[in-house]
PDB file of C-alpha atoms in Angstrom:
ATOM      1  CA  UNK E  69     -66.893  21.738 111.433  1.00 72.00           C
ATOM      2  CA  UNK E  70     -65.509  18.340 112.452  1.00 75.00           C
ATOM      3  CA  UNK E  71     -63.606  17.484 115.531  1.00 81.00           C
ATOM      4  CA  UNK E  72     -60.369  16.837 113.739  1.00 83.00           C
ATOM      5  CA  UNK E  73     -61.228  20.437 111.743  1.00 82.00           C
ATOM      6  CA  UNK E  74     -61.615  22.235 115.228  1.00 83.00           C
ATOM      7  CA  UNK E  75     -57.812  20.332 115.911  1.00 86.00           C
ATOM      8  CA  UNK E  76     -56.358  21.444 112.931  1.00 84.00           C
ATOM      9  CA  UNK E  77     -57.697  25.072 113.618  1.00 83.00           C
ATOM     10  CA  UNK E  78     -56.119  24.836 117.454  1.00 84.00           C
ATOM     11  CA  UNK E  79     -52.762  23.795 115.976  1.00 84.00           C
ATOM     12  CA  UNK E  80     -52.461  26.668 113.492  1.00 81.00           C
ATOM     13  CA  UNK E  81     -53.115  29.057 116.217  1.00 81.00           C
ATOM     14  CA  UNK E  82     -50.006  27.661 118.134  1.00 85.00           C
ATOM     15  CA  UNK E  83     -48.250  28.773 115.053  1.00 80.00           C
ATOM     16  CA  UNK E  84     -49.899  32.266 114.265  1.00 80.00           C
ATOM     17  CA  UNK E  85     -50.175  33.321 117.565  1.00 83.00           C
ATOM     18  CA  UNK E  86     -46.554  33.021 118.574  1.00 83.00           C
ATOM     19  CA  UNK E  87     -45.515  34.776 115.444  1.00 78.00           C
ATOM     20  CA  UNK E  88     -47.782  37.651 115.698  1.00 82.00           C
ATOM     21  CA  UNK E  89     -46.569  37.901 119.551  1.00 85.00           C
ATOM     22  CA  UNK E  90     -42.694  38.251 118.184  1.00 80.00           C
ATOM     23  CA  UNK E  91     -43.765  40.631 115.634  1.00 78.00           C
ATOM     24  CA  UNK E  92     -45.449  42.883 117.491  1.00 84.00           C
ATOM     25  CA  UNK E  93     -42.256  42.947 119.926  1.00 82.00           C
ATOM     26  CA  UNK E  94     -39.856  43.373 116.954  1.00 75.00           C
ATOM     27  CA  UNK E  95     -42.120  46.492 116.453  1.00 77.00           C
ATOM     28  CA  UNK E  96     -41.685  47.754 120.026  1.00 80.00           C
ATOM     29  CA  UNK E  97     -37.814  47.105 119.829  1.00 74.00           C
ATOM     30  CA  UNK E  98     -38.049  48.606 116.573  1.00 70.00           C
ATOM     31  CA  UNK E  99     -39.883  52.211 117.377  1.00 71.00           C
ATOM     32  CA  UNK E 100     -38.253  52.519 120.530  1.00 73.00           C
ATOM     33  CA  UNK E 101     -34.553  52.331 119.252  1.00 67.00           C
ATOM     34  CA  UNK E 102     -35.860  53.859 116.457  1.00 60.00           C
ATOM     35  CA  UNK E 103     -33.309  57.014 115.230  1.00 56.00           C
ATOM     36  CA  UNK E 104     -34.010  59.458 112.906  1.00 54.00           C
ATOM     37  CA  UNK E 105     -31.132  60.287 111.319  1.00 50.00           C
ATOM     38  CA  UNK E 106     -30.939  56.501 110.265  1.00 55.00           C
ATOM     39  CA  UNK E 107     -32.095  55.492 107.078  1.00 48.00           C
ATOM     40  CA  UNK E 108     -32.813  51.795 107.523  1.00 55.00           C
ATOM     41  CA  UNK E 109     -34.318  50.326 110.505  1.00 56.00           C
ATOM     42  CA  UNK E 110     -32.711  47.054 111.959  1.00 58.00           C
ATOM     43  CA  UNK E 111     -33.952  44.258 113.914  1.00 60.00           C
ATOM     44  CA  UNK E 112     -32.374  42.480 116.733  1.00 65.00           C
ATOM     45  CA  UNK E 113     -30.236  39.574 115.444  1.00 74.00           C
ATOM     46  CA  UNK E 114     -32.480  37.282 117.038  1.00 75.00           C
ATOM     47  CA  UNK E 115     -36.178  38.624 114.746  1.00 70.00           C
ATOM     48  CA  UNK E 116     -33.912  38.259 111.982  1.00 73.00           C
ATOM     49  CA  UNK E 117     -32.986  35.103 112.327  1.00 80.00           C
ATOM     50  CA  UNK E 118     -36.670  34.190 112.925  1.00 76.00           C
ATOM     51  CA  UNK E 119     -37.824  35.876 109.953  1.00 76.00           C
ATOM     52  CA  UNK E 120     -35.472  34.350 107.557  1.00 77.00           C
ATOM     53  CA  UNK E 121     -36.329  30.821 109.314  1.00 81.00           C
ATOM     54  CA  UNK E 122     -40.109  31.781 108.656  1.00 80.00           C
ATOM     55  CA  UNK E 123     -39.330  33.015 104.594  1.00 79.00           C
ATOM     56  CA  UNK E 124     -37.044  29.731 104.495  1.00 84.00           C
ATOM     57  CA  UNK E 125     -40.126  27.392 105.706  1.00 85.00           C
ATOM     58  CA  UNK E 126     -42.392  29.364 102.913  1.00 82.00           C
ATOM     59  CA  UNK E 127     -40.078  28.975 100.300  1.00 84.00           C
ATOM     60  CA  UNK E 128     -39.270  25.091 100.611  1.00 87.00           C
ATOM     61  CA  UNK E 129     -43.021  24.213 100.810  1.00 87.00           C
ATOM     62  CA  UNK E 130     -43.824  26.393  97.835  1.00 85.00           C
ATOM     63  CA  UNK E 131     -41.056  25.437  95.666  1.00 88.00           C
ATOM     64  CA  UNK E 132     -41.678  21.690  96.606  1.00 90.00           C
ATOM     65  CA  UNK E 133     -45.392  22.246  95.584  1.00 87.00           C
ATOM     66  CA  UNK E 134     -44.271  23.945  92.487  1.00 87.00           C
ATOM     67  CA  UNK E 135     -41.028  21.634  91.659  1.00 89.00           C
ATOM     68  CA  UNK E 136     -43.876  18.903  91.359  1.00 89.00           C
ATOM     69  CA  UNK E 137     -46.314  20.418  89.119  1.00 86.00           C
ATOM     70  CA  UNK E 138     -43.523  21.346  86.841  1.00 88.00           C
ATOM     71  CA  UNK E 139     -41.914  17.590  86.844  1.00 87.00           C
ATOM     72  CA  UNK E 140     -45.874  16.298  86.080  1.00 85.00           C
ATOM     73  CA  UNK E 141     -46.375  18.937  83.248  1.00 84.00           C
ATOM     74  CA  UNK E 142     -42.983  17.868  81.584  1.00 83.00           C
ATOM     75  CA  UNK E 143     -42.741  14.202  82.089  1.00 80.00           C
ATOM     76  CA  UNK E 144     -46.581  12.699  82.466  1.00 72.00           C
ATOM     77  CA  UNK E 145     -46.421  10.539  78.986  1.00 60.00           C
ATOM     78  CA  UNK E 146     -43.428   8.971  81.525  1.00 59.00           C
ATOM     79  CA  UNK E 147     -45.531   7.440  84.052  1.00 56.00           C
ATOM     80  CA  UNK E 148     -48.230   6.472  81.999  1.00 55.00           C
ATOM     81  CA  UNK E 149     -46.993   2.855  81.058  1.00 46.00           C
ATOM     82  CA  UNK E 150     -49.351   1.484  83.538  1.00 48.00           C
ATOM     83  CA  UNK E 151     -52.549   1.083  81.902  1.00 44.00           C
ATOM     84  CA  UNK E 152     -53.616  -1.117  84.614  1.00 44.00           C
ATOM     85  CA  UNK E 153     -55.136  -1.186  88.090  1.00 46.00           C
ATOM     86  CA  UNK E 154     -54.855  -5.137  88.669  1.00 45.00           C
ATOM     87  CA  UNK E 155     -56.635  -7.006  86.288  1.00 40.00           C
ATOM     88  CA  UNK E 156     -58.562  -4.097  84.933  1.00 47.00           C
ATOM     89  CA  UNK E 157     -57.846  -2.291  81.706  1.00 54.00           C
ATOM     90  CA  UNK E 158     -58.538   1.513  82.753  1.00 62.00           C
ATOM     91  CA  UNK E 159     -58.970   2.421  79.265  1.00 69.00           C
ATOM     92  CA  UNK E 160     -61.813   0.563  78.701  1.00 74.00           C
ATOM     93  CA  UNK E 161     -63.755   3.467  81.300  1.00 79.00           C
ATOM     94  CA  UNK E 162     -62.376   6.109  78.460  1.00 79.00           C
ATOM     95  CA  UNK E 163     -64.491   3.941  75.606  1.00 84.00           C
ATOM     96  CA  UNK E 164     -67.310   2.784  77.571  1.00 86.00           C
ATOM     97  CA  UNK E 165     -70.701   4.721  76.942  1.00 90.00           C
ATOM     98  CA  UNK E 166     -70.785   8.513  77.934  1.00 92.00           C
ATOM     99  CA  UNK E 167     -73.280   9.629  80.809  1.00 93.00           C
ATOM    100  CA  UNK E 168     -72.313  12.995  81.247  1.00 94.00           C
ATOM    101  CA  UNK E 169     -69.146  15.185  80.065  1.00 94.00           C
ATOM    102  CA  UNK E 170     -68.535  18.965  81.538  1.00 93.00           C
ATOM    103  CA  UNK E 171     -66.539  21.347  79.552  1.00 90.00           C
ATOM    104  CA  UNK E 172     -64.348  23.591  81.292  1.00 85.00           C
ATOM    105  CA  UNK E 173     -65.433  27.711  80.651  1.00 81.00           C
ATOM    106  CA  UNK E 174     -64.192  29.025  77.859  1.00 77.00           C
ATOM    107  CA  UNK E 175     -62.232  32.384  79.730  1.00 76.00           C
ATOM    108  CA  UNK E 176     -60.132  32.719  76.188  1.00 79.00           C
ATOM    109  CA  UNK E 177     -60.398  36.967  77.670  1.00 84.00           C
ATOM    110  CA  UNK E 178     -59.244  35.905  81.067  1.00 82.00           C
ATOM    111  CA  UNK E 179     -56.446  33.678  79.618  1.00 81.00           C
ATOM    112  CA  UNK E 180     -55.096  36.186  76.876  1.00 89.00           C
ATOM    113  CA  UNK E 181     -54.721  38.554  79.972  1.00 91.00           C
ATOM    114  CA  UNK E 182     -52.642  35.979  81.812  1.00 89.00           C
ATOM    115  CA  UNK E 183     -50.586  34.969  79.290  1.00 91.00           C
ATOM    116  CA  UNK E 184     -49.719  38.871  78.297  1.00 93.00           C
ATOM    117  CA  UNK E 185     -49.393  39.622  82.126  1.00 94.00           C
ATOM    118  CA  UNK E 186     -47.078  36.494  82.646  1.00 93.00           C
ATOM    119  CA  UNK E 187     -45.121  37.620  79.290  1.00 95.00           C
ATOM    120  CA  UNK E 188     -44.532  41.078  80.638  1.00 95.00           C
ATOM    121  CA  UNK E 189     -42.815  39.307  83.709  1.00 93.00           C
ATOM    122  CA  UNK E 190     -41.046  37.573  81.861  1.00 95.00           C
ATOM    123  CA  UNK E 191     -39.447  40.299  79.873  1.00 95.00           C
ATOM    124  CA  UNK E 192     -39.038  42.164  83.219  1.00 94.00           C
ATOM    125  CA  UNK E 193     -36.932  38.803  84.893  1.00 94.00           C
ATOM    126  CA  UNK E 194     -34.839  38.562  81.653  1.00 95.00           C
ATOM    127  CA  UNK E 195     -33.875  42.286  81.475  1.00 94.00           C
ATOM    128  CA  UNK E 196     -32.956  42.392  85.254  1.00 92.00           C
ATOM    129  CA  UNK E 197     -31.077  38.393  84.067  1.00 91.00           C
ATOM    130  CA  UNK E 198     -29.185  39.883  81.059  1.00 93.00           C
ATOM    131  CA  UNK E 199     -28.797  43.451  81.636  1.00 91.00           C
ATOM    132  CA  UNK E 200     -29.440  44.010  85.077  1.00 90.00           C
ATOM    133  CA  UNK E 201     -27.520  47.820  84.968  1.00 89.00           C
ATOM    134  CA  UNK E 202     -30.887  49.223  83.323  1.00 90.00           C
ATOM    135  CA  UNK E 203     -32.935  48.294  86.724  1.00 89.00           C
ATOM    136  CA  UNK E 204     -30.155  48.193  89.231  1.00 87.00           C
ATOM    137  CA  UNK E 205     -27.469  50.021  90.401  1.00 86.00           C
ATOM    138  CA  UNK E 206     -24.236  48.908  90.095  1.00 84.00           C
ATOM    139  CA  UNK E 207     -23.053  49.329  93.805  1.00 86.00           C
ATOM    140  CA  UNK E 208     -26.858  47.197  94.018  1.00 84.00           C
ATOM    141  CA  UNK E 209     -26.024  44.344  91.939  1.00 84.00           C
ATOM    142  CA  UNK E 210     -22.789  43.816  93.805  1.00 86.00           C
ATOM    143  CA  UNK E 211     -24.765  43.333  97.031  1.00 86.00           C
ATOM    144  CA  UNK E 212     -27.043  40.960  95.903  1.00 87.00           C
ATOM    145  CA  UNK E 213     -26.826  37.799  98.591  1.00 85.00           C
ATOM    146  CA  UNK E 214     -26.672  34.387  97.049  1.00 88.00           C
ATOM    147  CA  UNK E 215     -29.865  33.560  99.091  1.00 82.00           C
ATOM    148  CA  UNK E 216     -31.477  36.868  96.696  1.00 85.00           C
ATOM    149  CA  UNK E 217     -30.241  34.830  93.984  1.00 89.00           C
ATOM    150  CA  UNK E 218     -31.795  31.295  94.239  1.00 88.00           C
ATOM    151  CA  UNK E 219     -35.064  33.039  94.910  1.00 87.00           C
ATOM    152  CA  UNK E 220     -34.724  35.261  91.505  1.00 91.00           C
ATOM    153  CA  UNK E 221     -33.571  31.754  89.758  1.00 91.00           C
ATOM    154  CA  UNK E 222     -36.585  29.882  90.971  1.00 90.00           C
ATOM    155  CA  UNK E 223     -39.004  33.113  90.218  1.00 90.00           C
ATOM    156  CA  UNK E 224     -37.318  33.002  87.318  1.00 93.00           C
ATOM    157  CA  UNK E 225     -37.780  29.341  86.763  1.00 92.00           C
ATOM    158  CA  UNK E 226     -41.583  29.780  87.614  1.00 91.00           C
ATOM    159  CA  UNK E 227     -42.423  32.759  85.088  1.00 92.00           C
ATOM    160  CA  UNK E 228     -41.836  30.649  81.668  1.00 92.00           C
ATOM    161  CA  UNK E 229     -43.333  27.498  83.462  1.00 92.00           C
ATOM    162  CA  UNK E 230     -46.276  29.662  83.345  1.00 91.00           C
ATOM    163  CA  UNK E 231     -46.062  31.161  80.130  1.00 92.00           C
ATOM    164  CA  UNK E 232     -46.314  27.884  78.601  1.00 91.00           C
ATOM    165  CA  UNK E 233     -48.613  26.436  80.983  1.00 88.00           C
ATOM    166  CA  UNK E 234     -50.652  29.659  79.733  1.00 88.00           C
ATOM    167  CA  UNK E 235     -50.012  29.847  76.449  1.00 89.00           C
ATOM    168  CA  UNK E 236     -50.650  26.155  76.427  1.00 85.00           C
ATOM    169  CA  UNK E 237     -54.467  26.676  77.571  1.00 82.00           C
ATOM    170  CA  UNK E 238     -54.712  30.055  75.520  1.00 84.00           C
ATOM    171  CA  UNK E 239     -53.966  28.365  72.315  1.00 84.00           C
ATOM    172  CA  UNK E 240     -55.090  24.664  72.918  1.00 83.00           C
ATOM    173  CA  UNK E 241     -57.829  25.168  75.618  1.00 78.00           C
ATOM    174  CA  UNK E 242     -58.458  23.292  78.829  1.00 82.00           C
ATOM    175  CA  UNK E 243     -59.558  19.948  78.744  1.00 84.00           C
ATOM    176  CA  UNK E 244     -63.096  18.631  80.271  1.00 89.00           C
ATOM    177  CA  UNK E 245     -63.796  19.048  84.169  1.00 91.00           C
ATOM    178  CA  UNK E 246     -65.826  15.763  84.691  1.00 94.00           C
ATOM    179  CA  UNK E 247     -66.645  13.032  82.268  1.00 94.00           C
ATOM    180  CA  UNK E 248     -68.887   9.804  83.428  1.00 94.00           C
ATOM    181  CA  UNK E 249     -69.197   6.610  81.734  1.00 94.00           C
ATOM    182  CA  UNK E 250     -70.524   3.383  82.324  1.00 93.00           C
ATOM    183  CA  UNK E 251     -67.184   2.417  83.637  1.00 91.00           C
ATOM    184  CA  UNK E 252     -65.703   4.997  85.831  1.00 92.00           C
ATOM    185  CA  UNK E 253     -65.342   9.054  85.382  1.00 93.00           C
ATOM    186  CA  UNK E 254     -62.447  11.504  85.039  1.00 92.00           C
ATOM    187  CA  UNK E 255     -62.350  14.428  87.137  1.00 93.00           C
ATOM    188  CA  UNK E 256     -59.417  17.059  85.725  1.00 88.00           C
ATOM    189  CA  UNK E 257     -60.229  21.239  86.835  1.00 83.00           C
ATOM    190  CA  UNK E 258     -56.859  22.102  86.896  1.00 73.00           C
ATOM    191  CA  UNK E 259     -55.028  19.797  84.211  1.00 69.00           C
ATOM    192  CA  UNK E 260     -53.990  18.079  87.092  1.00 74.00           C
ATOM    193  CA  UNK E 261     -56.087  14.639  87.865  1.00 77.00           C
ATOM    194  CA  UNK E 262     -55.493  10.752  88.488  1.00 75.00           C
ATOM    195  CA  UNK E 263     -56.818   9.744  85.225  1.00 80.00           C
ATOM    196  CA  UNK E 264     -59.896   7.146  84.877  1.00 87.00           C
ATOM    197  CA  UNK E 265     -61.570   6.254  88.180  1.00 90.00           C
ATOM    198  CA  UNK E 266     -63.699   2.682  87.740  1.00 91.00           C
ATOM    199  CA  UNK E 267     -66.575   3.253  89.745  1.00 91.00           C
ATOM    200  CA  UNK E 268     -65.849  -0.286  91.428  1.00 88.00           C
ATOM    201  CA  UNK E 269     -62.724   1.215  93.481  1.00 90.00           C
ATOM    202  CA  UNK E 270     -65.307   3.476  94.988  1.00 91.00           C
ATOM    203  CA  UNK E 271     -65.615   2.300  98.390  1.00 90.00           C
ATOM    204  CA  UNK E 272     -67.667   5.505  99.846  1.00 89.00           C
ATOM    205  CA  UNK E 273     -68.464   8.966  98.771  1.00 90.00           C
ATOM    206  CA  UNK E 274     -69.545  11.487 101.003  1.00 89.00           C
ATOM    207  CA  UNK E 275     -70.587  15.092 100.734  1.00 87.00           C
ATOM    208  CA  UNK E 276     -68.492  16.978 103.159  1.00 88.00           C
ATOM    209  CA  UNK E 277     -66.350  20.061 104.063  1.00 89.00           C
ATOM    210  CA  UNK E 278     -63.004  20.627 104.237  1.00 90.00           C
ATOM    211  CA  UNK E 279     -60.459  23.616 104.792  1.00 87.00           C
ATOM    212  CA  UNK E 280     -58.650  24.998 102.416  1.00 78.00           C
ATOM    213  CA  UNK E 281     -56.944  28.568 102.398  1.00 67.00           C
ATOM    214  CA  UNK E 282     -58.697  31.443 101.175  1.00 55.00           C
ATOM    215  CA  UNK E 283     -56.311  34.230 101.147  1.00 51.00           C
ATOM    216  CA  UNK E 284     -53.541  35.925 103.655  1.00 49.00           C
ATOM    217  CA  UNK E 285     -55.753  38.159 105.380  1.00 52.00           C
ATOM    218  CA  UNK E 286     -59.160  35.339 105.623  1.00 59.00           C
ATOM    219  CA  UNK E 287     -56.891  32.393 106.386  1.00 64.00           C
ATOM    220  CA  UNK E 288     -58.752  28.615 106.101  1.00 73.00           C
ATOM    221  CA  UNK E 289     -62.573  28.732 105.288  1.00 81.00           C
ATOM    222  CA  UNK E 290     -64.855  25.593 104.599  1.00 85.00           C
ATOM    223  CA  UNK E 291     -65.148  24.640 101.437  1.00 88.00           C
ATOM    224  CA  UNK E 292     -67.914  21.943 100.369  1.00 90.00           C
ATOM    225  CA  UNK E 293     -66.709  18.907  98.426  1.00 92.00           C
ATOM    226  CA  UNK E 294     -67.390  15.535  97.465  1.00 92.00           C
ATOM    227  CA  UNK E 295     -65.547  13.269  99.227  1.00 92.00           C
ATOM    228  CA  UNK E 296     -64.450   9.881  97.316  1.00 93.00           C
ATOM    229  CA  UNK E 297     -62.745   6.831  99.522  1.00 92.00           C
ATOM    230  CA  UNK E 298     -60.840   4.153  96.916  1.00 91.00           C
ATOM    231  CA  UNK E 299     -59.920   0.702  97.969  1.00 89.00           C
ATOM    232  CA  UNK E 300     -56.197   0.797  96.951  1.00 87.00           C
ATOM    233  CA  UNK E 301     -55.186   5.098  96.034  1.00 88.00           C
ATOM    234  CA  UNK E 302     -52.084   4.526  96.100  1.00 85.00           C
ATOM    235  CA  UNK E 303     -52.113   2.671  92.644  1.00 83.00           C
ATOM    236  CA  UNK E 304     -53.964   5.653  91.289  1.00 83.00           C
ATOM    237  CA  UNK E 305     -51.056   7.531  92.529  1.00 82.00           C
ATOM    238  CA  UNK E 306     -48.885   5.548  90.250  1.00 78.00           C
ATOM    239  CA  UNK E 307     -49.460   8.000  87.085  1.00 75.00           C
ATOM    240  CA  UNK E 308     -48.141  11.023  89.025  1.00 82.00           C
ATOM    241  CA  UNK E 309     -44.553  11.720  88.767  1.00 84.00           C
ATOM    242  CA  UNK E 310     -42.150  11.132  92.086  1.00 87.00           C
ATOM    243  CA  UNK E 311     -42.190  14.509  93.320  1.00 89.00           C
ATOM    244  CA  UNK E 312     -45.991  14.767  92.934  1.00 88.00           C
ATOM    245  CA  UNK E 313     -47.040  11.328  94.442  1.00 88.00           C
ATOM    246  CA  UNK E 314     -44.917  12.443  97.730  1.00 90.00           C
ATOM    247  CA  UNK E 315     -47.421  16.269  97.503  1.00 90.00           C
ATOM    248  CA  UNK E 316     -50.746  13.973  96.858  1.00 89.00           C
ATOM    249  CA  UNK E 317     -50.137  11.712  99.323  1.00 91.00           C
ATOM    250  CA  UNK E 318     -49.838  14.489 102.035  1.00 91.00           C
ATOM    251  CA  UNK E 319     -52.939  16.140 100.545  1.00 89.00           C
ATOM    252  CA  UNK E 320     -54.812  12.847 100.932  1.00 91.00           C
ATOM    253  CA  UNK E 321     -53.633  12.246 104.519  1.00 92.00           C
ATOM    254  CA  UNK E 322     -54.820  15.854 104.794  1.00 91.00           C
ATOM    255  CA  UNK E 323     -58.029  15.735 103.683  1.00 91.00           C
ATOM    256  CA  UNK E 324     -58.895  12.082 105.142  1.00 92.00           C
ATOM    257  CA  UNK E 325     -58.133  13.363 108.717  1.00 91.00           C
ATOM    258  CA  UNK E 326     -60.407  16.047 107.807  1.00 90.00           C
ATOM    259  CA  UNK E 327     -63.422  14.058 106.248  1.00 88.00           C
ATOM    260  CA  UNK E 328     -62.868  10.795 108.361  1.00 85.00           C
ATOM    261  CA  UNK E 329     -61.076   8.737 105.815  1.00 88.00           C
ATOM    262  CA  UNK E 330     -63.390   9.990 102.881  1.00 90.00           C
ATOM    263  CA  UNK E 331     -60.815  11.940 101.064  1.00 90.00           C
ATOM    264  CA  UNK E 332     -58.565  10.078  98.571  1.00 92.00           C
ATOM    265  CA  UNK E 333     -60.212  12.380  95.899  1.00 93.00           C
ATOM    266  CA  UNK E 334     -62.166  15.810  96.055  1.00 93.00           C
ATOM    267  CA  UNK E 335     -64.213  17.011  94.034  1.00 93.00           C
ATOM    268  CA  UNK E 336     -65.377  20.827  94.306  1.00 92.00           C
ATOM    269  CA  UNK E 337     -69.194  21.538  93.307  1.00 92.00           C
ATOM    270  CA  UNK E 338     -68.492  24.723  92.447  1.00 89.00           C
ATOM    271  CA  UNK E 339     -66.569  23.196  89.152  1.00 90.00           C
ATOM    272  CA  UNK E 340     -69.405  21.619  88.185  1.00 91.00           C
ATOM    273  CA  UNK E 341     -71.312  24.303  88.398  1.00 89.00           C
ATOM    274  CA  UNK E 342     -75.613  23.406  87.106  1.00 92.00           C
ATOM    275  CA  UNK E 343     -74.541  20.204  86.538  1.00 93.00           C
ATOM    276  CA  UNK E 344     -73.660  19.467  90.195  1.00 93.00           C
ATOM    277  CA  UNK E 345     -76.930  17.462  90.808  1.00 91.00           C
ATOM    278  CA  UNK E 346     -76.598  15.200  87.891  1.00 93.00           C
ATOM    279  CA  UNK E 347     -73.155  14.602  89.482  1.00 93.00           C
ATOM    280  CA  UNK E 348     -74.545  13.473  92.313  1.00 90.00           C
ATOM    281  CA  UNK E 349     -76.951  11.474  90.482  1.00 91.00           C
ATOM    282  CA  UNK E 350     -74.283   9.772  88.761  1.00 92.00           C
ATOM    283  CA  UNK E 351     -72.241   9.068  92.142  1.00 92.00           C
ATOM    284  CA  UNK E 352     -75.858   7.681  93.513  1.00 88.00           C
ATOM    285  CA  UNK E 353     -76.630   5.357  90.512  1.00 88.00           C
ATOM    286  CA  UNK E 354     -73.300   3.873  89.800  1.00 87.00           C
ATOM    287  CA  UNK E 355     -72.045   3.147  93.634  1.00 80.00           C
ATOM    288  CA  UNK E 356     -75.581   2.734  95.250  1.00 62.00           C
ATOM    289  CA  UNK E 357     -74.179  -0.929  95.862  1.00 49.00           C
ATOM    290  CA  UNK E 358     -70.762   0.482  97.241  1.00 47.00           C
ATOM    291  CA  UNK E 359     -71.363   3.632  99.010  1.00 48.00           C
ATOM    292  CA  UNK E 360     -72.697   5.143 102.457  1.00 49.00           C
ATOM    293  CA  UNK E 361     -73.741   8.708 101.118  1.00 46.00           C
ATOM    294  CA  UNK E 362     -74.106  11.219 103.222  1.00 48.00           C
ATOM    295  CA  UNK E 363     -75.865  14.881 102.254  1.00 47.00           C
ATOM    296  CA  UNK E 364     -74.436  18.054 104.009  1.00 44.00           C
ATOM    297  CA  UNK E 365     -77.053  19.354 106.105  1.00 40.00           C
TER     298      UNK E 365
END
């Protein structure tokens, strides 16, 4: 773990700490006022006010994560006028001879689960939209706070996002992982990526760690990835919609303070699963010129 990891790690606690500190006194407020002739237990005004401040924080950096992906999915063929990084025709990477091309799993099981899990949501949301009175009460419904609302309207919003993102991949399938050519390579796990990379905006590539979150109750682990430093990533940038050039840009920040300034793009060996050392064969051959490469111990 890097110095700037150990910061990060020291920061968070100045968060988590705090916040487990008030919770555990909302508890002892909470047992020792506790009645038991009362049905519902309430806080002091003062934990609630914290915990909607804490769901309020949640919510705005979820739904700005997930506002972005959804502008990108629905407008992409928008910000792909520029075929251009300067004087270089970025298509020409897409043409040149292949070197190595990774499919992405075929889960079609996995993915028919999804899509009829995400479907039965979405009847569920449109039964308690359009005829709430089988779910709810109606002395329930009435009490509904507008707050309750906009967080059923952007669940809402999120359910058929995913049911075509899913039924999208069920019935079309997922495009490549990695693809290398004599030009540049694309690098796409998620159906998220920043197109064609020419291997001569590769300034360094580094094989590093870097945290990422690995559940509620593990918090941040390491997570090994190839590091890649461009000369100018902001104009790769420039075929993500608004929204999503303002996420990737934190995310690079992010991961640059993390893996020194080697993090405009990462790339996770376990998506390249056996073909992770021709990977890095590729990287070594193509930017030997370029690069300072650096194994993980």
């Amino acid at each position: 773990m890097t110095n700037n990891q150990q910061n990060i790690i020291r920061k968070l606690q100045w968060i988590i700490y705090p916040v487990v500190v008030l919770m555990i006194i909302d508890f002892i407020i909470k047992f020792s006022n506790h009645d038991p002739l009362e049905v519902t237990e309430k806080s002091n005004p003062i934990f609630q006010w914290i915990d909607q401040g804490i769901v309020l924080v949640v919510f705005a950096i979820v739904s700005i994560g997930v506002l972005a992906l959804m502008q990108q999915y629905f407008t992409k063929d928008l910000f792909k006028t520029k075929e251009t990084l300067g004087a270089i025709d970025v298509s020409a990477a897409a043409n040149a001879k292949l070197l190595l091309k990774i499919d992405a799993p075929n889960h079609l099981g996995g993915h028919l689960i999804l899509f009829l899990t995400i479907m039965g949501f979405s009847v569920l949301v449109n039964t308690m939209l359009f005829a709430p009175e089988i779910i709810f009460e109606k002395d329930q419904i009435t009490r509904f706070t507008i707050f309750e609302k906009i967080i059923f309207g952007f669940f809402y919003l999120i359910t058929h996002f995913l049911v075509i993102v899913f039924g999208q991949r069920l019935f079309k399938g997922m495009p490549p992982i990695f693809i290398a050519t004599e030009k540049g390579f694309s690098y796409e796990p998620a159906g998220i990526s920043t197109g064609w990379v020419l291997w001569e905006d590769i300034t360094e590539v580094r094989e590093s760690e870097v945290l990422f979150g690995s559940g509620v109750n593990n918090g941040p682990k390491l997570v090994p990835v190839i590091g890649i430093k461009l000369i100018n990533p902001e104009q790769y940038r420039a075929s993500y919609a608004p929204l999503l050039q303002y996420v990737v840009n934190i995310g690079q920040k992010f991961h640059n303070y993390q893996t020194e300034g080697v993090g405009d793009i990462l790339i996770r060996p376990a998506d390249l699963g056996d073909d992770y050392e021709k990977v890095v064969g590729i990287f070594k051959s193509k930017c030997k010129f370029t690069i300072d490469y650096h194994k993980m111990a």
